[in-house]
CSV table of C-alpha atoms in Angstrom, one decimal:
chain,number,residue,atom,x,y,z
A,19,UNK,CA,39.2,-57.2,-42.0
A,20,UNK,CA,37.7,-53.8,-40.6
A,21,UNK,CA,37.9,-52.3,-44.6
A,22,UNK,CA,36.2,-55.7,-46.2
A,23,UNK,CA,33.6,-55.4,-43.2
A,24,UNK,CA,33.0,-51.9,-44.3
A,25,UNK,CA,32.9,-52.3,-48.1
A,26,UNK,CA,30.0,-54.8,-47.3
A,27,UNK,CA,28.4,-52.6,-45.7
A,28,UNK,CA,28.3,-50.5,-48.1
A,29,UNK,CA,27.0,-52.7,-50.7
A,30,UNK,CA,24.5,-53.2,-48.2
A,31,UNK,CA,23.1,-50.1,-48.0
A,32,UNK,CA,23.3,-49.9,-51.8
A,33,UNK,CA,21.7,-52.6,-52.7
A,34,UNK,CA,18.7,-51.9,-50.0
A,35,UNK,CA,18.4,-48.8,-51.6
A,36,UNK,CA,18.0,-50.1,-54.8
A,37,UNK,CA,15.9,-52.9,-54.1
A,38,UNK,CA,12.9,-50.9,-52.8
A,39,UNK,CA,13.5,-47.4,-54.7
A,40,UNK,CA,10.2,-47.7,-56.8
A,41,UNK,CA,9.8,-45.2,-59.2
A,42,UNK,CA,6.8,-43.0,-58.8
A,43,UNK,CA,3.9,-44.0,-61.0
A,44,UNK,CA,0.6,-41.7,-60.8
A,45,UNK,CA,-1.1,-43.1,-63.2
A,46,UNK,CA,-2.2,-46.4,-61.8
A,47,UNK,CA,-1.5,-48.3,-58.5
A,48,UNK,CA,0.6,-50.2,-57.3
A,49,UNK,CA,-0.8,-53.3,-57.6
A,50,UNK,CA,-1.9,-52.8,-61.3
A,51,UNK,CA,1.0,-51.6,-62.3
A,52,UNK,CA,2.8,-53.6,-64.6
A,53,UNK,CA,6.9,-54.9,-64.1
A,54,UNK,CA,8.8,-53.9,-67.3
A,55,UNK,CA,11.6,-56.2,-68.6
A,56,UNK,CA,14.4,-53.6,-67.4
A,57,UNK,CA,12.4,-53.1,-64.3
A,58,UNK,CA,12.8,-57.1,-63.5
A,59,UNK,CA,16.5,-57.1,-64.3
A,60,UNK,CA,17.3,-54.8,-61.2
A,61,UNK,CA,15.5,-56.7,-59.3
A,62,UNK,CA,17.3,-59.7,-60.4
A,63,UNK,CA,20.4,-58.2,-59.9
A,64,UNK,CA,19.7,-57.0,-56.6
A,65,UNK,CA,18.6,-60.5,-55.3
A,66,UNK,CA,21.9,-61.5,-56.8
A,67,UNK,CA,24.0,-59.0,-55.0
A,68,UNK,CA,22.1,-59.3,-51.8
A,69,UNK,CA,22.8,-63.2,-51.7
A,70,UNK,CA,26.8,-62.4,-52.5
A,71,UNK,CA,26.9,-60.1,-49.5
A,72,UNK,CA,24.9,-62.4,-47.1
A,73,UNK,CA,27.7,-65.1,-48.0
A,74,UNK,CA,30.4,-62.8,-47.7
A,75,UNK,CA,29.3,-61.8,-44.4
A,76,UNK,CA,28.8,-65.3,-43.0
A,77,UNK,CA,32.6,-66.2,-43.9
A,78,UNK,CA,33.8,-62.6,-42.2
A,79,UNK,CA,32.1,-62.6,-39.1
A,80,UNK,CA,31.1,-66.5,-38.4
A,81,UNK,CA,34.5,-68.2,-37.2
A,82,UNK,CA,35.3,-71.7,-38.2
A,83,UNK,CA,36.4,-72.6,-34.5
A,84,UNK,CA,36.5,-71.0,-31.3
A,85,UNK,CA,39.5,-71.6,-30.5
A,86,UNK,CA,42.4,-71.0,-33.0
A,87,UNK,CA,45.3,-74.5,-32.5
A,88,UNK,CA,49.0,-72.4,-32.0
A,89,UNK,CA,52.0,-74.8,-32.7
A,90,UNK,CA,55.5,-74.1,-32.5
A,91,UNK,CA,57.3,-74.3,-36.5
A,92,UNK,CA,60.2,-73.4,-36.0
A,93,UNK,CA,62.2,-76.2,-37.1
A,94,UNK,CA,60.2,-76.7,-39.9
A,95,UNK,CA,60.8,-73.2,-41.3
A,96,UNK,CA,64.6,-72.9,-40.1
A,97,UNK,CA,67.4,-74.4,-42.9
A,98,UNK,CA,69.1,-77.7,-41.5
A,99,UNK,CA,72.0,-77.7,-39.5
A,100,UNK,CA,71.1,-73.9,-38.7
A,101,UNK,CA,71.5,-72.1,-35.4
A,102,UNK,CA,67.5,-71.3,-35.5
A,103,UNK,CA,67.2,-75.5,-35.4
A,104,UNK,CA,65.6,-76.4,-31.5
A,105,UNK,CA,67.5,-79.3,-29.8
A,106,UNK,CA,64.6,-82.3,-29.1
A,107,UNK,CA,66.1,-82.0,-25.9
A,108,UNK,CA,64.8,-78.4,-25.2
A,109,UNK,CA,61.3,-79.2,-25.1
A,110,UNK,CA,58.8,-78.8,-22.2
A,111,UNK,CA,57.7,-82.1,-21.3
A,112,UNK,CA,54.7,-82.6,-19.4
A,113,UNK,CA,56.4,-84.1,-16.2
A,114,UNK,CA,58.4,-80.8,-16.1
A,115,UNK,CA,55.2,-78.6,-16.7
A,116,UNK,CA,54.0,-80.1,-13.9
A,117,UNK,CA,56.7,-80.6,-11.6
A,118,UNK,CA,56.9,-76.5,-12.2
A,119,UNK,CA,53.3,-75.9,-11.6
A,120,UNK,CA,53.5,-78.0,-7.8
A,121,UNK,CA,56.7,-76.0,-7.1
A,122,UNK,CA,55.5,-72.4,-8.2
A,123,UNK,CA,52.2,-73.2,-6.1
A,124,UNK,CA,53.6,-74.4,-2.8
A,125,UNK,CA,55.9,-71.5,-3.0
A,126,UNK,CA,59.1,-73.6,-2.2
A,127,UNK,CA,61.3,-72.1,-5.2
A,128,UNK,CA,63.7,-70.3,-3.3
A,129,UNK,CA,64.8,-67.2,-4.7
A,130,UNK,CA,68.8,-67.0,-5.5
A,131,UNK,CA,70.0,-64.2,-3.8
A,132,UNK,CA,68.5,-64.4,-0.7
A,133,UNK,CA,70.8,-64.2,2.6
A,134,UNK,CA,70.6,-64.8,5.6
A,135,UNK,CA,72.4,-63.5,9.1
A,136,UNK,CA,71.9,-65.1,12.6
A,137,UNK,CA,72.8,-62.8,15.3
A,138,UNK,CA,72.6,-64.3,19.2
A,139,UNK,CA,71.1,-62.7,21.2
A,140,UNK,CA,73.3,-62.0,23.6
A,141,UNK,CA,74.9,-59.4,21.0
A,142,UNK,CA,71.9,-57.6,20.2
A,143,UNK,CA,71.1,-57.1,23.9
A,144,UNK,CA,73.8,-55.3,24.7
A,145,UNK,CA,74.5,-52.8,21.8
A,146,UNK,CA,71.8,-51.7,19.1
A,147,UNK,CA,72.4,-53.2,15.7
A,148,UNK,CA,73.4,-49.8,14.4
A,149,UNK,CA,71.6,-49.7,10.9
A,150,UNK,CA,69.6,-47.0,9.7
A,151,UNK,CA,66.4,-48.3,7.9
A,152,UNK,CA,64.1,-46.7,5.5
A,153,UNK,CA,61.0,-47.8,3.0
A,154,UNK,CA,59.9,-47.6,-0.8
A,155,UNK,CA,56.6,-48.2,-1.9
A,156,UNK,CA,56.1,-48.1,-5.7
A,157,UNK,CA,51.9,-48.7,-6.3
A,158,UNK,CA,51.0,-51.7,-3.9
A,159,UNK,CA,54.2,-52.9,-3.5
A,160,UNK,CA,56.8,-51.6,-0.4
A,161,UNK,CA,60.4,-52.4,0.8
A,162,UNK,CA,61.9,-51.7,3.7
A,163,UNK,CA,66.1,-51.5,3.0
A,164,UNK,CA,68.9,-50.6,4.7
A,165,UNK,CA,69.9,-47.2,4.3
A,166,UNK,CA,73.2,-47.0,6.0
A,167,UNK,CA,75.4,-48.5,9.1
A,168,UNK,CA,77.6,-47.2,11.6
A,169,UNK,CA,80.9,-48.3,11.4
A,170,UNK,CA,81.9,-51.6,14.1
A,171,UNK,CA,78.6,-51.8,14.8
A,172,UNK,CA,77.0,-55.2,15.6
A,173,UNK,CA,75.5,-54.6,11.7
A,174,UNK,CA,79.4,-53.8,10.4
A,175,UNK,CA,80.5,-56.8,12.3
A,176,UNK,CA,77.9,-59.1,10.6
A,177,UNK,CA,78.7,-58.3,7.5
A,178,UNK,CA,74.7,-56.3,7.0
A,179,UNK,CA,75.5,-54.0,3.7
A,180,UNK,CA,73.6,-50.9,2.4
A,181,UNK,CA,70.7,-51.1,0.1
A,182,UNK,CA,69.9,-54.8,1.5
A,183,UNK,CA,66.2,-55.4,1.3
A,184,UNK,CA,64.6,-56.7,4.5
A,185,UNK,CA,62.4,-60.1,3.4
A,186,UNK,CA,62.3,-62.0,6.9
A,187,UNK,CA,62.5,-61.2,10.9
A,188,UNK,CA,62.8,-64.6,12.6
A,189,UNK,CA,60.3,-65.9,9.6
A,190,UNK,CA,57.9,-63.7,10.0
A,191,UNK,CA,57.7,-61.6,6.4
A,192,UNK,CA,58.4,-58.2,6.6
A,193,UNK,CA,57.7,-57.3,3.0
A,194,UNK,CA,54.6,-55.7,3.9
A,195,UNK,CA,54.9,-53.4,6.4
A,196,UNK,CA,57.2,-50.1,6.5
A,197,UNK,CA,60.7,-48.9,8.2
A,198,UNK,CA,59.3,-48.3,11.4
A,199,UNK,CA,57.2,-51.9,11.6
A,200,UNK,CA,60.2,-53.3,10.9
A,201,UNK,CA,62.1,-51.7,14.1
A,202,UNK,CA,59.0,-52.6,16.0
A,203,UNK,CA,59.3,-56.6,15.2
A,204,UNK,CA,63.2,-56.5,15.8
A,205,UNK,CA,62.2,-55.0,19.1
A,206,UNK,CA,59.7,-57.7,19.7
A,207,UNK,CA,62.2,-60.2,18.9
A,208,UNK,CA,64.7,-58.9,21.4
A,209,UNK,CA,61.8,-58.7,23.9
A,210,UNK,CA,61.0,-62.3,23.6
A,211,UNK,CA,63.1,-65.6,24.6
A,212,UNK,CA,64.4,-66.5,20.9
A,213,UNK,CA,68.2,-66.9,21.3
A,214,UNK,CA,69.4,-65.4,17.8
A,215,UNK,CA,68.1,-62.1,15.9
A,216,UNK,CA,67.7,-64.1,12.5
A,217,UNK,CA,67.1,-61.5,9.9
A,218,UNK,CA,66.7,-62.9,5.7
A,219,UNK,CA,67.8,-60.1,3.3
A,220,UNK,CA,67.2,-59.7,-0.8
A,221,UNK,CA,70.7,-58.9,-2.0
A,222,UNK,CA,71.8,-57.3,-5.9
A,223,UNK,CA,73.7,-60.9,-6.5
A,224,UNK,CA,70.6,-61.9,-9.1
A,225,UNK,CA,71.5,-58.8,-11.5
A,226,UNK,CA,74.8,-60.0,-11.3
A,227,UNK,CA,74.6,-63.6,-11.7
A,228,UNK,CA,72.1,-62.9,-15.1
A,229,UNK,CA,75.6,-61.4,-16.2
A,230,UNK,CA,77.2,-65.0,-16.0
A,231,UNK,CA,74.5,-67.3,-15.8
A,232,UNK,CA,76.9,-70.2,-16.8
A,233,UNK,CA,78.1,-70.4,-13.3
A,234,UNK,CA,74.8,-70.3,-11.9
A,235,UNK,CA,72.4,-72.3,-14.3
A,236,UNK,CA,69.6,-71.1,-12.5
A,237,UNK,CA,68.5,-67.7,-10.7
A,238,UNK,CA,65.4,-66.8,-8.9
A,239,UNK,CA,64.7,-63.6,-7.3
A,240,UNK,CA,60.7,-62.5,-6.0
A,241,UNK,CA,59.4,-59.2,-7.8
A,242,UNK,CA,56.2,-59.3,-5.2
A,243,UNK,CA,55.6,-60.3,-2.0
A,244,UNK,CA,52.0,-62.7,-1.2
A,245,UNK,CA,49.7,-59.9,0.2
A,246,UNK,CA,47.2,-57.3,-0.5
A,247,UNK,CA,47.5,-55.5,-3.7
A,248,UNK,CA,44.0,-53.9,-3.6
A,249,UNK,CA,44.0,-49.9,-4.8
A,250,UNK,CA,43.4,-48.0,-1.6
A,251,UNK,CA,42.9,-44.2,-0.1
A,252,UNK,CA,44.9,-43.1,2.7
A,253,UNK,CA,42.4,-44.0,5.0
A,254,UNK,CA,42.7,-47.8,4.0
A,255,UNK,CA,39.4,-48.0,2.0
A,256,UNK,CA,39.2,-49.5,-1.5
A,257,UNK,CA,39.5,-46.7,-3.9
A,258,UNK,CA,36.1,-46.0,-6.1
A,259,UNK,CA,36.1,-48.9,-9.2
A,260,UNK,CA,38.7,-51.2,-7.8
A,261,UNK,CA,37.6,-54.1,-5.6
A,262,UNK,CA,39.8,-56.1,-3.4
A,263,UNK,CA,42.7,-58.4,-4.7
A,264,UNK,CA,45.3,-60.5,-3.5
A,265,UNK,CA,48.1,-62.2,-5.1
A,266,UNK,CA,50.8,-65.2,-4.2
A,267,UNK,CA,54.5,-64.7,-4.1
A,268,UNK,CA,55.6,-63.7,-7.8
A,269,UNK,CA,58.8,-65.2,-8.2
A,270,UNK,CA,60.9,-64.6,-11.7
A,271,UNK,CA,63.3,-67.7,-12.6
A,272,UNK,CA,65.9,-67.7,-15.6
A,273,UNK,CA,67.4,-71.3,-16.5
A,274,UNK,CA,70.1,-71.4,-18.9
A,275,UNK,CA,69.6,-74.5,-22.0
A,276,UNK,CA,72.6,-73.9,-23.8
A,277,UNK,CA,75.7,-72.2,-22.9
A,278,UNK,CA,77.5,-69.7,-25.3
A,279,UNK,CA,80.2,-71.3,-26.6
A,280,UNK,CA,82.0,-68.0,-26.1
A,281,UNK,CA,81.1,-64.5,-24.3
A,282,UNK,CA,82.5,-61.4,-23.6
A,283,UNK,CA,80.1,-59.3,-23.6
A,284,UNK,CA,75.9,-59.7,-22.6
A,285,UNK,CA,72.9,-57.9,-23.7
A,286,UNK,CA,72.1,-54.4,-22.2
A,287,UNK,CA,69.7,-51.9,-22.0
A,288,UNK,CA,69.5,-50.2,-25.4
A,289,UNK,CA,70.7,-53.0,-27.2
A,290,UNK,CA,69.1,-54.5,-30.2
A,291,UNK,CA,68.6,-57.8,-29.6
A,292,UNK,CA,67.6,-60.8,-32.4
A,293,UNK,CA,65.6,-63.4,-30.5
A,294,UNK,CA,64.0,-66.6,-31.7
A,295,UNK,CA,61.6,-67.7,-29.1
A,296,UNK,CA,58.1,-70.3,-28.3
A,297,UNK,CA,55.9,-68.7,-25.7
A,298,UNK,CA,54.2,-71.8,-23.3
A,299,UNK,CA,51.3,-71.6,-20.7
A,300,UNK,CA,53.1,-73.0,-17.2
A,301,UNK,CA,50.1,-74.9,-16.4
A,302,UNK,CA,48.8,-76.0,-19.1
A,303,UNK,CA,52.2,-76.4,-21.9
A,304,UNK,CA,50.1,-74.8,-24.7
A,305,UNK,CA,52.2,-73.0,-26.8
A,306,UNK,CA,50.3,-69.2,-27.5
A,307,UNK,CA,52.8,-67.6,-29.1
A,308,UNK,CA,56.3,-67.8,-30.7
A,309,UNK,CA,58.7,-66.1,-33.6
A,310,UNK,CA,58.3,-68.9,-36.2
A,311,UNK,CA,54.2,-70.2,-35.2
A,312,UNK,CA,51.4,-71.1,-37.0
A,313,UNK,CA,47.6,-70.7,-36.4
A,314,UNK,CA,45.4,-73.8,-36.9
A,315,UNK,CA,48.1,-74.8,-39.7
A,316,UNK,CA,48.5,-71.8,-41.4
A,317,UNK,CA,51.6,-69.0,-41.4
A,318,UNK,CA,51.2,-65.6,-40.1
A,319,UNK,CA,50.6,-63.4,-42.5
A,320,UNK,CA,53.0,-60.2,-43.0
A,321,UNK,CA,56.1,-62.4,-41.1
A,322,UNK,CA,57.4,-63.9,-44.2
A,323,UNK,CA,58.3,-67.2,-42.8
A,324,UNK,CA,60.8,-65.7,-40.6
A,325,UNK,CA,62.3,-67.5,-37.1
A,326,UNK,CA,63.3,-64.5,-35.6
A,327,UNK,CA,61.9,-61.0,-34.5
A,328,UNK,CA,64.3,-57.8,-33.4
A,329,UNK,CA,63.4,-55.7,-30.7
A,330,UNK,CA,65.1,-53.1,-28.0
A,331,UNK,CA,66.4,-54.3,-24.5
A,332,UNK,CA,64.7,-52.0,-21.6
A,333,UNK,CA,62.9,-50.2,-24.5
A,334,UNK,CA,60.0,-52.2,-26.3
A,335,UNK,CA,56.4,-50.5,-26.5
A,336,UNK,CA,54.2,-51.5,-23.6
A,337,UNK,CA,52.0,-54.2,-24.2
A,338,UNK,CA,54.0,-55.6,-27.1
A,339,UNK,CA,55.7,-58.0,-25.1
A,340,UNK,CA,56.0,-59.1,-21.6
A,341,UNK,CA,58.5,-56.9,-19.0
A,342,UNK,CA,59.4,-60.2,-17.7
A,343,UNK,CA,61.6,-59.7,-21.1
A,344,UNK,CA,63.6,-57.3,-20.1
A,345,UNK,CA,64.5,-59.1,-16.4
A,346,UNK,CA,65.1,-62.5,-18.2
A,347,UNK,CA,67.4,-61.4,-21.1
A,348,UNK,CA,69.9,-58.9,-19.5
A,349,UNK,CA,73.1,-60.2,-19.6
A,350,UNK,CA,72.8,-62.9,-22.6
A,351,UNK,CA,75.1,-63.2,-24.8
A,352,UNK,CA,75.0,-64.4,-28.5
A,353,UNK,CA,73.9,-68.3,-29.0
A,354,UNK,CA,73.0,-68.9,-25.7
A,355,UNK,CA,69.4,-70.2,-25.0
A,356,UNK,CA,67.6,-68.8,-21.8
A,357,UNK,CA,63.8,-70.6,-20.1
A,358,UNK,CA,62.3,-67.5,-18.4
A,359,UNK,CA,59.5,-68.3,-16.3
A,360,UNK,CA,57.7,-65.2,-15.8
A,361,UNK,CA,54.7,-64.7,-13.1
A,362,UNK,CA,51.7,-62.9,-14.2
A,363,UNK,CA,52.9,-59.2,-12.6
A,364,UNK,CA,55.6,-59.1,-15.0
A,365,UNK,CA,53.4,-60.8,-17.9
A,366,UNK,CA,49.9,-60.0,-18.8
A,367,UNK,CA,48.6,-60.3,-15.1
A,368,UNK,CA,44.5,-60.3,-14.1
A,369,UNK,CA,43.2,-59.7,-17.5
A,370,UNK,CA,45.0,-62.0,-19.3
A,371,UNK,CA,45.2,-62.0,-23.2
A,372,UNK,CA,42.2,-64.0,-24.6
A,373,UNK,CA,42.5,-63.4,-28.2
A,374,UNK,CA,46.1,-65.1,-27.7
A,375,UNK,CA,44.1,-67.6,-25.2
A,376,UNK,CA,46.5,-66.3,-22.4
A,377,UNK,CA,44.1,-66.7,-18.8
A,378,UNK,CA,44.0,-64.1,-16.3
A,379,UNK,CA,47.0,-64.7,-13.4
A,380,UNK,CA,48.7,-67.4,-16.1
A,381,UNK,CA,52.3,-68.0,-15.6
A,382,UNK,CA,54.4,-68.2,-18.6
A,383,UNK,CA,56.9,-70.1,-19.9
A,384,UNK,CA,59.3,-69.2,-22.7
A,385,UNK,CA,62.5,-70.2,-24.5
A,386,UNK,CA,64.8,-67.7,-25.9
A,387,UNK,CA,67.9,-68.5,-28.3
A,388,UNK,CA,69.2,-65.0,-28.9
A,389,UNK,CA,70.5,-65.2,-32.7
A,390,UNK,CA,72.3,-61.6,-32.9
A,391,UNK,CA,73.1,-58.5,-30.6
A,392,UNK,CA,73.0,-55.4,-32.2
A,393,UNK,CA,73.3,-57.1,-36.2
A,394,UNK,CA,76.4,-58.9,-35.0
A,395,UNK,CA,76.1,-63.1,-35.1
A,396,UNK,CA,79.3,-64.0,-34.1
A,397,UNK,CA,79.6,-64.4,-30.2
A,398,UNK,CA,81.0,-61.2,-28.5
């Protein structure tokens, strides 16, 4: 598009050129003088170029719509009876869409590998819980975890382990503060007249259940906390061209379709993986995007009709597709078909993608068969 634009160009300039380059006559003027025959072919030709160009840039740079119709092909283009072929069943109804949309909003999906530990408070009043605590803050986002416990300590005896992540102190969310506001609302709580120390804890079961997510169906684990997420200086002020933002909990949820009908071994980072997949709006169901779509009726050009695309586990160029990707697909095996709902921090987030009509803070929705792990078909 860029080179046509710039051939016409051009032949703009060109043909300007040509139209009002006047030979210099200093023998009469201008308005006496008279037009030869070859004189008013160039001129005939240049109105005749001139009218090409203004038509050829009213089809480049006047779309026919403003908004380009996405729809999902792929059984059209996949060969019957083939594993590419989408069970009617595996569509995204509307009811569902919905149903989705009321859950992600009211923040009642609970994430899978949550746990949590009620300790009277009898117990904690007359020993200390004996855990070491410390915090990690990557950009806006900070967890407080458990660092390490003393052996039959009230923590040992409940079963507290290292590297737990601290979510909840007697539901008040502690995702937002650091390791020592954490001691300080234990310490409240022990102050007041609650009768347990009730404390909610992120485990590492969601990494492992993605490895067998036939016994699960379904995992869920948060990736941000609701809160503040504005860009700040140490002093707390908003640093210089950001403004203040916010955002609700972003929760990640993998729901397995279809089951492999035999697996040994799952995808990993570093593995090449051969996906066939439609890309959906949560809120709205429109499909934006897919291995086997077509744009207001028409194929894609340069992707050959294929149902598939290839690309690297933990290792794709930024921007190219979502990170939610590499969450959603670790741990799939060959023939098995994966929904990944992904929030916006681990999809496109504010800014959106409006040339793929993606909205700013969309949720998205997509459905992955993966067809081959690393040029091997056959389950694994």
């Amino acid at each position: 598009m860029k080179s046509l634009f710039a051939v016409a160009l051009v032949t703009l300039c060109y043909s300007s050129c040509c139209a009002f380059h006047v030979p210099l006559d200093t023998s009469s003027s201008l308005s006496s003088r008279k037009k030869s025959p070859s004189h008013q072919n160039v001129m005939q030709r240049n109105e005749f170029m001139n009218g090409i160009l203004i038509g050829s840039l009213a089809s480049i740079i006047v779309p026919s719509k403003s908004t380009a119709v996405v729809t999902d092909e792929t059984n059209s283009f996949a060969v019957q009876d083939s594993a590419y072929i989408l069970p009617p069943e595996q569509t995204l109804p509307t009811d569902s869409i919905n149903s989705a949309v009321t859950t992600l909003n009211t923040n009642t999906q609970t994430p899978t590998d949550e746990v949590k530990i009620i300790i009277p408070m009898s117990k904690v009043q007359q020993s200390p819980l004996g855990i070491q605590v410390a915090d990690i803050e990557f950009r806006t986002n900070r967890r407080v975890y458990v660092k390490s416990i003393l052996p039959s300590s009230i923590g040992a005896q409940y079963n507290i382990q290292p590297n737990y992540i601290f979510v909840k102190i007697n539901n008040q969310s502690a995702e937002r503060t650091d390791a020592k506001g954490v001691m300080q609302m234990i310490a409240q709580v022990k102050q007041s007249n609650a009768q347990n120390l009730e404390l909610t804890f992120r485990n590492d079961s969601f990494s492992k259940d993605l490895q067998n997510l036939s016994n699960k169906g379904e995992v869920t684990t948060q990736v941000a906390p609701k809160g503040d997420t504005t860009q700040r200086n140490l002093d707390g002020s908003v640093k210089f061209g950001y403004e203040e933002t916010s955002q609700d909990d972003q929760n990640i949820t993998i729901q397995q379709l279809v089951a492999p009908k035999m697996c040994r071994r799952g995808a990993t980072i570093d593995d090449l993986l051969e996906i066939s997949y439609v890309g959906k709006i949560l809120e709205t169901g429109a499909v934006f995007d897919g291995s086997a779509v077509k744009i207001d009726g028409n194929g894609i050009p340069g992707r050959g009709n294929d149902v598939s695309i290839f690309f690297v586990l933990g290792k794709q160029p930024f921007g190219q597709f979502p990170p939610g990707w590499d969450v959603g697909l670790n741990g799939m095996c060959v023939g098995e078909r994966r929904r990944v709902i992904i929030p916006p921090v681990l999809a496109y987030g504010a800014q959106g993608v409006p040339r793929r009509n993606i909205p700013p803070n969309a949720t998205l929705v997509y459905d992955i068969t993966l067809v081959s792990l690393n040029g091997l078909a056959t389950p694994q």
